[in-house]
DNA sequence: CTTAAAAGTCAACATGTGTTGACTTCACCT
DNA sequence: AGGTGAAGTCAACACATGTTGACTTTTAAG
């Protein structure tokens, strides 16, 4: 029993080490940019072990990008403060060092990786739309789409392009600027101010 | 004289053919995804000719992504209709078959290509900010940043991720939904509705 | 201590990349 | 018509990639 446990825990530890290294490098360089050799070197371990553990680079990527948006952390339903909550939650996904970076990796890889796109669509359908539906099920898909348009564009400018006014702005300013827009989209959002 | 002209026009024609093919493939697959061989095959021409004409793949990419946003087409200054105008103009950049696709290519390649990011920042500084400054020079950088956050996010969802509610929506709906937000950002945009 | 399996290393493979240089073909001016 | 330089082809290079199989080392039970 103990025997089995120890053996498992050894391999499980390197498995987690590989996953952690993979996530960091996929985050920094995307699917194509991060090579198996680089990931292995950062662990450090032989590149062939990565294949032994995960079967292929593609499978490693799939295992490294299991995304849970953790909307259940919102607890009792927010209601009219949803805009601020959503954007704070979204910023955490990128700025928390120990976050799993899953969504960030997918977004960075989405331009040239069909699997990343598919996963983002799944997350949208299975996690974002249900949340927005709780506010009002009418046209929830459209409103959810408007929200992620703004959030993804913000992430693109702030974290990927590093466009100076957006990337240099303190977090609180971002919340104050985009929170009301998200709120507006969340509750309907077809008319102007 | 004629001699020179004819010779130039021959090489100039294939040069343009290469550029056109390169733009299409860079647009579809990004910088890394589009190979010199693929671009050459689509012309069709030998891959080595591309190096002869442009020196390197990197230089070909640079030449293929000279972007002019053509804001001068706006003519007399729009003023309070700038939101609708901007988003229509932006949609044209992606949907016009004979547009140069420059910005679209840059955006698609930006995740893993520093040169693409640099060019986008230049376009932002040299073309977008000046336009927004014409409305009001106060905080023009910040307001321009907010606008491109929304526009780039829209492009990401509609054309790259193909996120179904946003990608399936008719063009006019997009204008009606996002136009007011852009307008709001353009004229100040810190307060809610 | 022995030993069998797990964990890890090493060198090589097949393939695809950008790029190069030697060669051939073509267009055009004298 | 013939020769000259441009335009284009061909095969190969050096290198990097994911992946594989043979091998060695470590681990822990008998």
Coordinates of C-alpha atoms (C1' of nucleotides) in Angstrom, one line a residue:
Chain A
X1 CA 0.0 0.0 0.0
X2 CA 2.6 2.5 1.1
X3 CA 4.8 1.1 -1.6
X4 CA 2.3 1.8 -4.2
X5 CA 1.6 5.2 -2.8
X6 CA 5.3 6.2 -2.8
X7 CA 5.8 5.1 -6.3
X8 CA 2.7 6.9 -7.4
X9 CA 3.6 10.0 -5.6
X10 CA 7.1 10.1 -7.2
X11 CA 5.8 9.9 -10.7
X12 CA 2.9 12.2 -9.8
X13 CA 5.4 14.7 -8.6
X14 CA 7.3 14.9 -11.8
X15 CA 4.1 14.8 -13.7
X16 CA 3.0 17.9 -11.9
X17 CA 6.5 19.4 -12.4
X18 CA 6.2 18.9 -16.2
X19 CA 2.7 20.4 -16.2
X20 CA 3.8 23.4 -14.3
X21 CA 6.8 24.0 -16.6
X22 CA 4.6 23.4 -19.6
X23 CA 2.0 25.9 -18.4
X24 CA 4.6 28.6 -17.9
X25 CA 6.2 28.1 -21.3
X26 CA 2.9 27.8 -23.2
X27 CA 1.8 31.0 -21.4
X28 CA 4.9 32.8 -22.5
X29 CA 5.3 31.4 -26.0
X30 CA 2.1 29.7 -27.0
X31 CA 1.7 26.2 -28.4
X32 CA 4.0 26.4 -31.4
X33 CA 6.6 28.7 -29.7
X34 CA 7.1 26.4 -26.7
X35 CA 9.1 23.3 -27.7
X36 CA 9.1 20.0 -25.8
X37 CA 12.8 20.4 -25.4
X38 CA 12.5 23.8 -23.7
X39 CA 9.8 22.5 -21.4
X40 CA 11.9 19.5 -20.5
X41 CA 15.0 21.7 -19.8
X42 CA 13.0 23.8 -17.4
X43 CA 11.8 20.9 -15.3
X44 CA 14.6 19.6 -15.7
X45 CA 14.1 16.3 -17.3
X46 CA 14.8 14.5 -20.6
X47 CA 12.4 15.5 -23.4
X48 CA 11.5 11.9 -24.0
X49 CA 10.0 11.7 -20.5
X50 CA 7.4 14.2 -21.5
X51 CA 6.2 11.9 -24.3
X52 CA 6.3 9.0 -21.9
X53 CA 4.1 10.8 -19.4
X54 CA 1.7 12.5 -21.8
X55 CA 1.9 10.6 -25.1
X56 CA 2.4 13.6 -27.3
X57 CA 2.9 17.4 -27.1
X58 CA -0.7 17.9 -28.2
X59 CA -1.9 15.8 -25.2
X60 CA 0.4 17.7 -22.9
X61 CA -1.2 20.9 -24.1
X62 CA -4.7 19.5 -23.6
X63 CA -3.8 18.5 -20.0
X64 CA -2.2 21.8 -19.3
X65 CA -5.2 23.8 -20.3
X66 CA -8.1 22.4 -18.3
X67 CA -9.9 25.6 -17.4
X68 CA -12.3 26.2 -14.5
X69 CA -13.4 29.8 -14.3
X70 CA -14.5 29.2 -10.7
X71 CA -17.6 31.3 -10.9
X72 CA -19.0 29.4 -8.0
X73 CA -16.6 31.5 -5.8
X74 CA -19.1 34.3 -6.4
X75 CA -21.3 32.7 -3.7
X76 CA -24.7 34.3 -3.4
X77 CA -25.6 35.8 -6.7
X78 CA -24.1 39.2 -7.2
X79 CA -26.8 40.8 -9.2
X80 CA -26.2 44.5 -10.0
X81 CA -22.5 44.4 -9.1
X82 CA -21.7 41.7 -11.7
X83 CA -19.7 44.1 -13.9
X84 CA -17.1 44.9 -11.3
X85 CA -17.0 41.3 -10.0
X86 CA -16.5 39.9 -13.5
X87 CA -13.6 42.2 -14.4
X88 CA -11.9 41.7 -11.1
X89 CA -12.2 38.0 -11.5
X90 CA -10.9 38.1 -15.0
X91 CA -7.9 40.2 -14.1
X92 CA -7.1 37.7 -11.4
X93 CA -6.9 35.0 -14.0
X94 CA -3.9 36.8 -15.5
X95 CA -2.2 38.5 -12.6
X96 CA -2.4 35.7 -10.0
X97 CA 1.0 34.0 -10.1
X98 CA -0.4 30.7 -8.8
X99 CA -3.5 30.7 -11.0
X100 CA -3.5 28.0 -13.6
X101 CA -3.1 30.4 -16.5
X102 CA -5.3 28.1 -18.5
X103 CA -7.4 30.7 -20.2
X104 CA -4.4 33.0 -20.8
X105 CA -2.6 30.1 -22.6
X106 CA -5.7 29.3 -24.7
X107 CA -6.1 33.0 -25.7
X108 CA -2.4 33.3 -26.6
X109 CA -2.5 30.1 -28.7
X110 CA -5.9 30.7 -30.3
X111 CA -4.7 32.5 -33.4
X112 CA -3.0 29.4 -34.8
X113 CA -4.4 26.5 -32.9
X114 CA -7.8 25.0 -33.6
X115 CA -7.9 23.0 -30.4
X116 CA -7.4 26.2 -28.4
X117 CA -10.3 27.9 -30.2
X118 CA -12.5 24.9 -29.6
X119 CA -11.7 24.9 -25.9
X120 CA -12.5 28.6 -25.6
X121 CA -15.8 28.0 -27.3
X122 CA -16.6 25.2 -24.9
X123 CA -15.7 27.4 -21.9
X124 CA -17.9 30.1 -23.3
X125 CA -20.8 27.8 -23.8
X126 CA -20.5 25.8 -20.6
X127 CA -19.3 28.4 -18.1
X128 CA -19.9 31.9 -19.3
X129 CA -23.4 31.7 -20.8
X130 CA -24.9 29.9 -17.8
X131 CA -23.6 32.6 -15.5
X132 CA -25.1 35.4 -17.7
X133 CA -28.3 33.3 -17.9
X134 CA -28.7 33.7 -14.2
X135 CA -29.1 37.4 -14.6
X136 CA -31.6 37.0 -17.4
X137 CA -32.0 34.0 -19.7
X138 CA -33.3 36.2 -22.6
X139 CA -30.6 36.7 -25.2
X140 CA -28.0 35.5 -22.7
X141 CA -25.7 34.2 -25.5
X142 CA -25.6 37.6 -27.2
X143 CA -24.9 39.5 -23.9
X144 CA -22.2 36.9 -22.9
X145 CA -20.6 37.4 -26.3
X146 CA -20.5 41.2 -25.8
X147 CA -18.9 40.7 -22.4
X148 CA -16.2 38.4 -23.6
X149 CA -15.5 40.7 -26.5
X150 CA -14.6 43.5 -24.1
X151 CA -12.8 41.2 -21.7
X152 CA -10.7 39.4 -24.3
X153 CA -9.9 42.7 -26.0
X154 CA -8.7 44.1 -22.7
X155 CA -6.5 41.1 -22.1
X156 CA -5.1 41.3 -25.6
X157 CA -4.1 45.0 -25.2
X158 CA -2.9 44.8 -21.6
X159 CA -1.1 41.5 -21.5
X160 CA -0.2 40.4 -25.0
X161 CA 0.2 43.6 -27.0
X162 CA 1.3 45.6 -24.0
X163 CA -0.3 48.7 -25.5
X164 CA 1.0 51.4 -23.3
X165 CA -2.0 53.3 -21.9
X166 CA -3.9 50.0 -21.2
X167 CA -0.9 48.0 -20.0
X168 CA 0.5 50.7 -17.8
X169 CA -2.8 51.6 -16.1
X170 CA -3.2 50.4 -12.5
X171 CA -5.6 47.6 -11.9
X172 CA -8.1 49.8 -10.1
X173 CA -8.4 52.2 -13.1
X174 CA -9.1 49.3 -15.4
X175 CA -11.9 48.1 -13.1
X176 CA -13.3 51.6 -12.9
X177 CA -13.2 52.1 -16.7
X178 CA -14.4 48.8 -18.0
X179 CA -16.6 47.7 -15.1
X180 CA -19.5 49.9 -16.1
X181 CA -19.3 48.7 -19.7
X182 CA -19.4 45.0 -18.6
X183 CA -22.3 45.8 -16.3
X184 CA -24.1 47.5 -19.1
X185 CA -23.6 44.5 -21.4
X186 CA -24.6 42.1 -18.7
X187 CA -28.0 43.5 -18.1
X188 CA -29.0 44.2 -21.7
X189 CA -26.8 46.7 -23.4
X190 CA -28.5 47.6 -26.6
X191 CA -29.2 51.2 -25.8
X192 CA -26.6 54.0 -25.2
X193 CA -26.1 55.7 -22.0
Chain B
X1 CA 13.9 53.5 -71.3
X2 CA 11.1 51.3 -72.4
X3 CA 13.4 48.4 -71.9
X4 CA 13.9 49.3 -68.3
X5 CA 10.2 49.9 -67.7
X6 CA 9.3 46.5 -69.1
X7 CA 11.9 44.7 -67.2
X8 CA 10.8 46.4 -64.0
X9 CA 7.2 45.7 -64.7
X10 CA 7.9 42.0 -65.1
X11 CA 9.7 41.7 -61.8
X12 CA 7.3 44.1 -60.2
X13 CA 4.4 41.9 -61.2
X14 CA 5.8 38.8 -59.6
X15 CA 6.8 40.9 -56.6
X16 CA 3.2 41.9 -56.2
X17 CA 2.0 38.3 -56.8
X18 CA 4.3 37.1 -54.0
X19 CA 3.1 39.9 -51.7
X20 CA -0.5 39.1 -52.4
X21 CA 0.0 35.4 -51.8
X22 CA 2.0 36.1 -48.7
X23 CA -0.8 38.4 -47.3
X24 CA -3.4 35.8 -47.9
X25 CA -1.4 33.0 -46.2
X26 CA -0.2 35.2 -43.3
X27 CA -3.8 36.2 -42.8
X28 CA -5.0 32.6 -42.7
X29 CA -2.1 31.0 -40.7
X30 CA 0.0 33.8 -39.1
X31 CA 3.7 34.4 -39.4
X32 CA 4.9 31.0 -38.1
X33 CA 2.0 29.0 -39.6
X34 CA 2.6 30.2 -43.2
X35 CA 5.7 28.8 -44.7
X36 CA 7.8 30.2 -47.4
X37 CA 7.2 27.0 -49.4
X38 CA 3.4 27.4 -49.1
X39 CA 3.5 31.0 -50.1
X40 CA 5.7 30.1 -53.1
X41 CA 3.5 27.3 -54.2
X42 CA 0.4 29.5 -54.2
X43 CA 2.0 32.1 -56.5
X44 CA 3.3 29.7 -58.1
X45 CA 7.0 30.2 -58.0
X46 CA 10.1 28.6 -56.6
X47 CA 10.6 29.3 -52.8
X48 CA 14.1 30.6 -53.5
X49 CA 12.6 33.5 -55.5
X50 CA 10.9 34.8 -52.4
X51 CA 14.3 35.1 -50.7
X52 CA 15.7 36.7 -53.8
X53 CA 13.0 39.3 -53.9
X54 CA 12.7 40.0 -50.2
X55 CA 15.9 38.9 -48.6
X56 CA 14.2 36.9 -45.9
X57 CA 10.9 35.7 -44.6
X58 CA 11.0 38.3 -41.9
X59 CA 11.4 41.1 -44.5
X60 CA 8.6 39.6 -46.6
X61 CA 6.4 39.8 -43.5
X62 CA 7.4 43.4 -42.9
X63 CA 6.7 44.4 -46.5
X64 CA 3.3 42.6 -46.4
X65 CA 2.1 44.4 -43.3
X66 CA 2.4 48.1 -44.1
X67 CA -0.8 49.4 -42.6
X68 CA -2.6 52.6 -43.5
X69 CA -5.9 52.9 -41.6
X70 CA -7.0 55.5 -44.1
X71 CA -8.7 57.7 -41.5
X72 CA -8.4 60.6 -44.0
X73 CA -11.3 59.0 -45.8
X74 CA -13.5 60.3 -43.0
X75 CA -13.3 63.7 -44.7
X76 CA -14.8 66.6 -42.7
X77 CA -14.5 65.6 -39.1
X78 CA -17.3 63.3 -37.9
X79 CA -17.8 64.5 -34.4
X80 CA -20.6 62.9 -32.6
X81 CA -21.0 60.0 -35.1
X82 CA -17.4 58.8 -34.6
X83 CA -18.5 55.6 -32.8
X84 CA -20.5 54.3 -35.7
X85 CA -17.9 55.4 -38.2
X86 CA -15.1 53.8 -36.4
X87 CA -16.7 50.5 -36.1
X88 CA -17.9 50.4 -39.7
X89 CA -14.4 51.3 -40.8
X90 CA -12.9 48.7 -38.6
X91 CA -15.2 46.0 -39.9
X92 CA -14.3 46.9 -43.5
X93 CA -10.6 46.2 -42.6
X94 CA -11.6 42.5 -42.1
X95 CA -14.5 42.0 -44.5
X96 CA -13.3 43.8 -47.6
X97 CA -11.8 41.2 -49.9
X98 CA -9.5 43.6 -51.6
X99 CA -8.4 45.4 -48.4
X100 CA -4.8 44.9 -47.6
X101 CA -5.5 42.8 -44.5
X102 CA -2.5 44.3 -42.9
X103 CA -4.0 44.9 -39.4
X104 CA -5.7 41.5 -39.5
X105 CA -2.4 39.8 -40.2
X106 CA -0.7 41.8 -37.4
X107 CA -3.4 40.9 -34.9
X108 CA -3.3 37.3 -35.8
X109 CA 0.4 37.1 -35.5
X110 CA 0.8 39.3 -32.4
X111 CA 0.6 36.6 -29.8
X112 CA 4.0 35.1 -30.8
X113 CA 5.7 37.8 -32.9
X114 CA 7.4 40.8 -31.4
X115 CA 7.6 42.6 -34.6
X116 CA 3.9 42.4 -35.1
X117 CA 3.3 43.8 -31.6
X118 CA 5.7 46.6 -32.3
X119 CA 3.9 47.5 -35.5
X120 CA 0.6 47.5 -33.8
X121 CA 1.9 49.9 -31.1
X122 CA 3.2 52.1 -33.8
X123 CA -0.1 52.2 -35.7
X124 CA -1.8 53.0 -32.4
X125 CA 0.6 55.8 -31.6
X126 CA 0.8 57.3 -35.1
X127 CA -2.7 56.8 -36.4
X128 CA -5.3 56.1 -33.7
X129 CA -4.2 58.5 -31.0
X130 CA -4.0 61.5 -33.4
X131 CA -7.6 60.7 -34.6
X132 CA -8.9 60.6 -31.1
X133 CA -7.0 63.7 -30.2
X134 CA -9.0 65.6 -32.8
X135 CA -12.1 65.0 -30.6
X136 CA -10.4 66.1 -27.4
X137 CA -6.7 66.1 -26.7
X138 CA -7.2 65.5 -23.0
X139 CA -6.4 61.9 -22.1
X140 CA -6.6 60.9 -25.8
X141 CA -4.2 58.0 -25.2
X142 CA -6.4 56.5 -22.6
X143 CA -9.6 56.9 -24.6
X144 CA -7.9 55.5 -27.7
X145 CA -6.7 52.5 -25.6
X146 CA -10.3 51.9 -24.4
X147 CA -11.5 52.0 -28.0
X148 CA -9.0 49.6 -29.4
X149 CA -9.6 47.2 -26.5
X150 CA -13.2 46.9 -27.6
X151 CA -12.4 46.8 -31.3
X152 CA -9.6 44.2 -31.0
X153 CA -11.7 42.1 -28.7
X154 CA -14.6 42.2 -31.2
X155 CA -12.2 41.1 -34.0
X156 CA -10.8 38.3 -31.9
X157 CA -14.2 36.9 -31.1
X158 CA -15.8 37.4 -34.5
X159 CA -13.0 36.6 -36.9
X160 CA -10.4 34.5 -35.0
X161 CA -12.2 32.6 -32.3
X162 CA -15.5 32.5 -34.3
X163 CA -17.4 32.7 -31.1
X164 CA -20.9 31.9 -32.3
X165 CA -23.1 34.7 -31.2
X166 CA -20.6 37.3 -32.2
X167 CA -19.4 35.7 -35.4
X168 CA -22.9 34.8 -36.6
X169 CA -24.4 38.2 -36.0
X170 CA -25.1 40.3 -39.0
X171 CA -22.8 43.3 -39.5
X172 CA -25.5 45.8 -38.7
X173 CA -26.2 44.3 -35.3
X174 CA -22.6 44.5 -34.5
X175 CA -22.6 48.2 -35.4
X176 CA -25.7 48.8 -33.4
X177 CA -24.4 47.0 -30.3
X178 CA -20.8 48.2 -30.2
X179 CA -21.1 51.6 -31.8
X180 CA -22.5 53.3 -28.7
X181 CA -19.8 51.8 -26.5
X182 CA -17.1 53.1 -28.9
X183 CA -18.8 56.5 -29.0
X184 CA -19.0 56.6 -25.2
X185 CA -15.3 55.8 -24.9
X186 CA -14.4 58.3 -27.6
X187 CA -15.9 61.3 -25.8
X188 CA -14.7 60.5 -22.3
X189 CA -16.1 57.3 -21.1
X190 CA -15.4 57.2 -17.4
X191 CA -18.9 57.4 -16.0
X192 CA -21.7 54.8 -16.5
X193 CA -24.9 55.4 -18.5
Chain C
dC1 C1' 21.6 -8.7 -0.6
dT2 C1' 18.9 -9.7 -4.8
dT3 C1' 16.0 -8.5 -8.2
dA4 C1' 12.3 -6.8 -11.1
dA5 C1' 10.0 -3.0 -12.3
dA6 C1' 9.8 2.0 -12.5
dA7 C1' 12.1 6.3 -13.6
dG8 C1' 15.3 8.5 -16.3
dT9 C1' 19.1 9.2 -20.0
dC10 C1' 21.1 9.0 -24.6
dA11 C1' 21.5 9.0 -29.3
dA12 C1' 19.1 8.7 -33.4
dC13 C1' 15.1 8.9 -36.6
dA14 C1' 12.1 11.2 -39.9
dT15 C1' 10.4 15.4 -41.2
dG16 C1' 9.9 20.3 -42.1
dT17 C1' 12.0 24.8 -41.9
dG18 C1' 14.5 29.1 -44.1
dT19 C1' 18.2 29.8 -47.0
dT20 C1' 22.0 29.2 -50.5
dG21 C1' 24.5 28.5 -54.8
dA22 C1' 25.0 26.4 -59.2
dC23 C1' 22.5 25.8 -63.1
dT24 C1' 19.0 26.7 -66.9
dT25 C1' 15.5 29.3 -69.4
dC26 C1' 13.7 33.4 -71.2
dA27 C1' 13.1 38.2 -72.8
dC28 C1' 14.9 41.8 -75.0
dC29 C1' 18.4 45.1 -77.4
dT30 C1' 22.0 45.5 -80.8
Chain D
dA1 C1' 19.9 36.2 -85.4
dG2 C1' 22.8 36.3 -81.4
dG3 C1' 24.4 37.4 -77.0
dT4 C1' 23.5 39.4 -72.3
dG5 C1' 21.6 39.9 -68.2
dA6 C1' 17.4 39.1 -65.8
dA7 C1' 14.0 35.6 -64.1
dG8 C1' 13.3 31.2 -62.6
dT9 C1' 14.4 26.1 -61.3
dC10 C1' 16.8 22.5 -58.8
dA11 C1' 19.0 20.2 -55.3
dA12 C1' 21.2 20.6 -51.2
dC13 C1' 22.7 22.8 -46.8
dA14 C1' 22.3 23.4 -41.8
dC15 C1' 19.2 23.4 -38.3
dA16 C1' 15.2 22.5 -35.2
dT17 C1' 11.2 19.8 -34.3
dG18 C1' 8.4 15.7 -32.1
dT19 C1' 9.0 11.2 -31.3
dT20 C1' 11.1 6.4 -30.7
dG21 C1' 13.8 2.6 -28.9
dA22 C1' 17.8 0.8 -26.6
dC23 C1' 20.1 1.4 -22.7
dT24 C1' 21.3 2.7 -17.6
dT25 C1' 20.1 4.1 -12.9
dT26 C1' 17.2 4.2 -9.1
dT27 C1' 13.7 2.4 -6.1
dA28 C1' 11.8 -0.6 -2.9
dA29 C1' 9.8 -5.3 -2.0
dG30 C1' 11.3 -10.4 -1.2

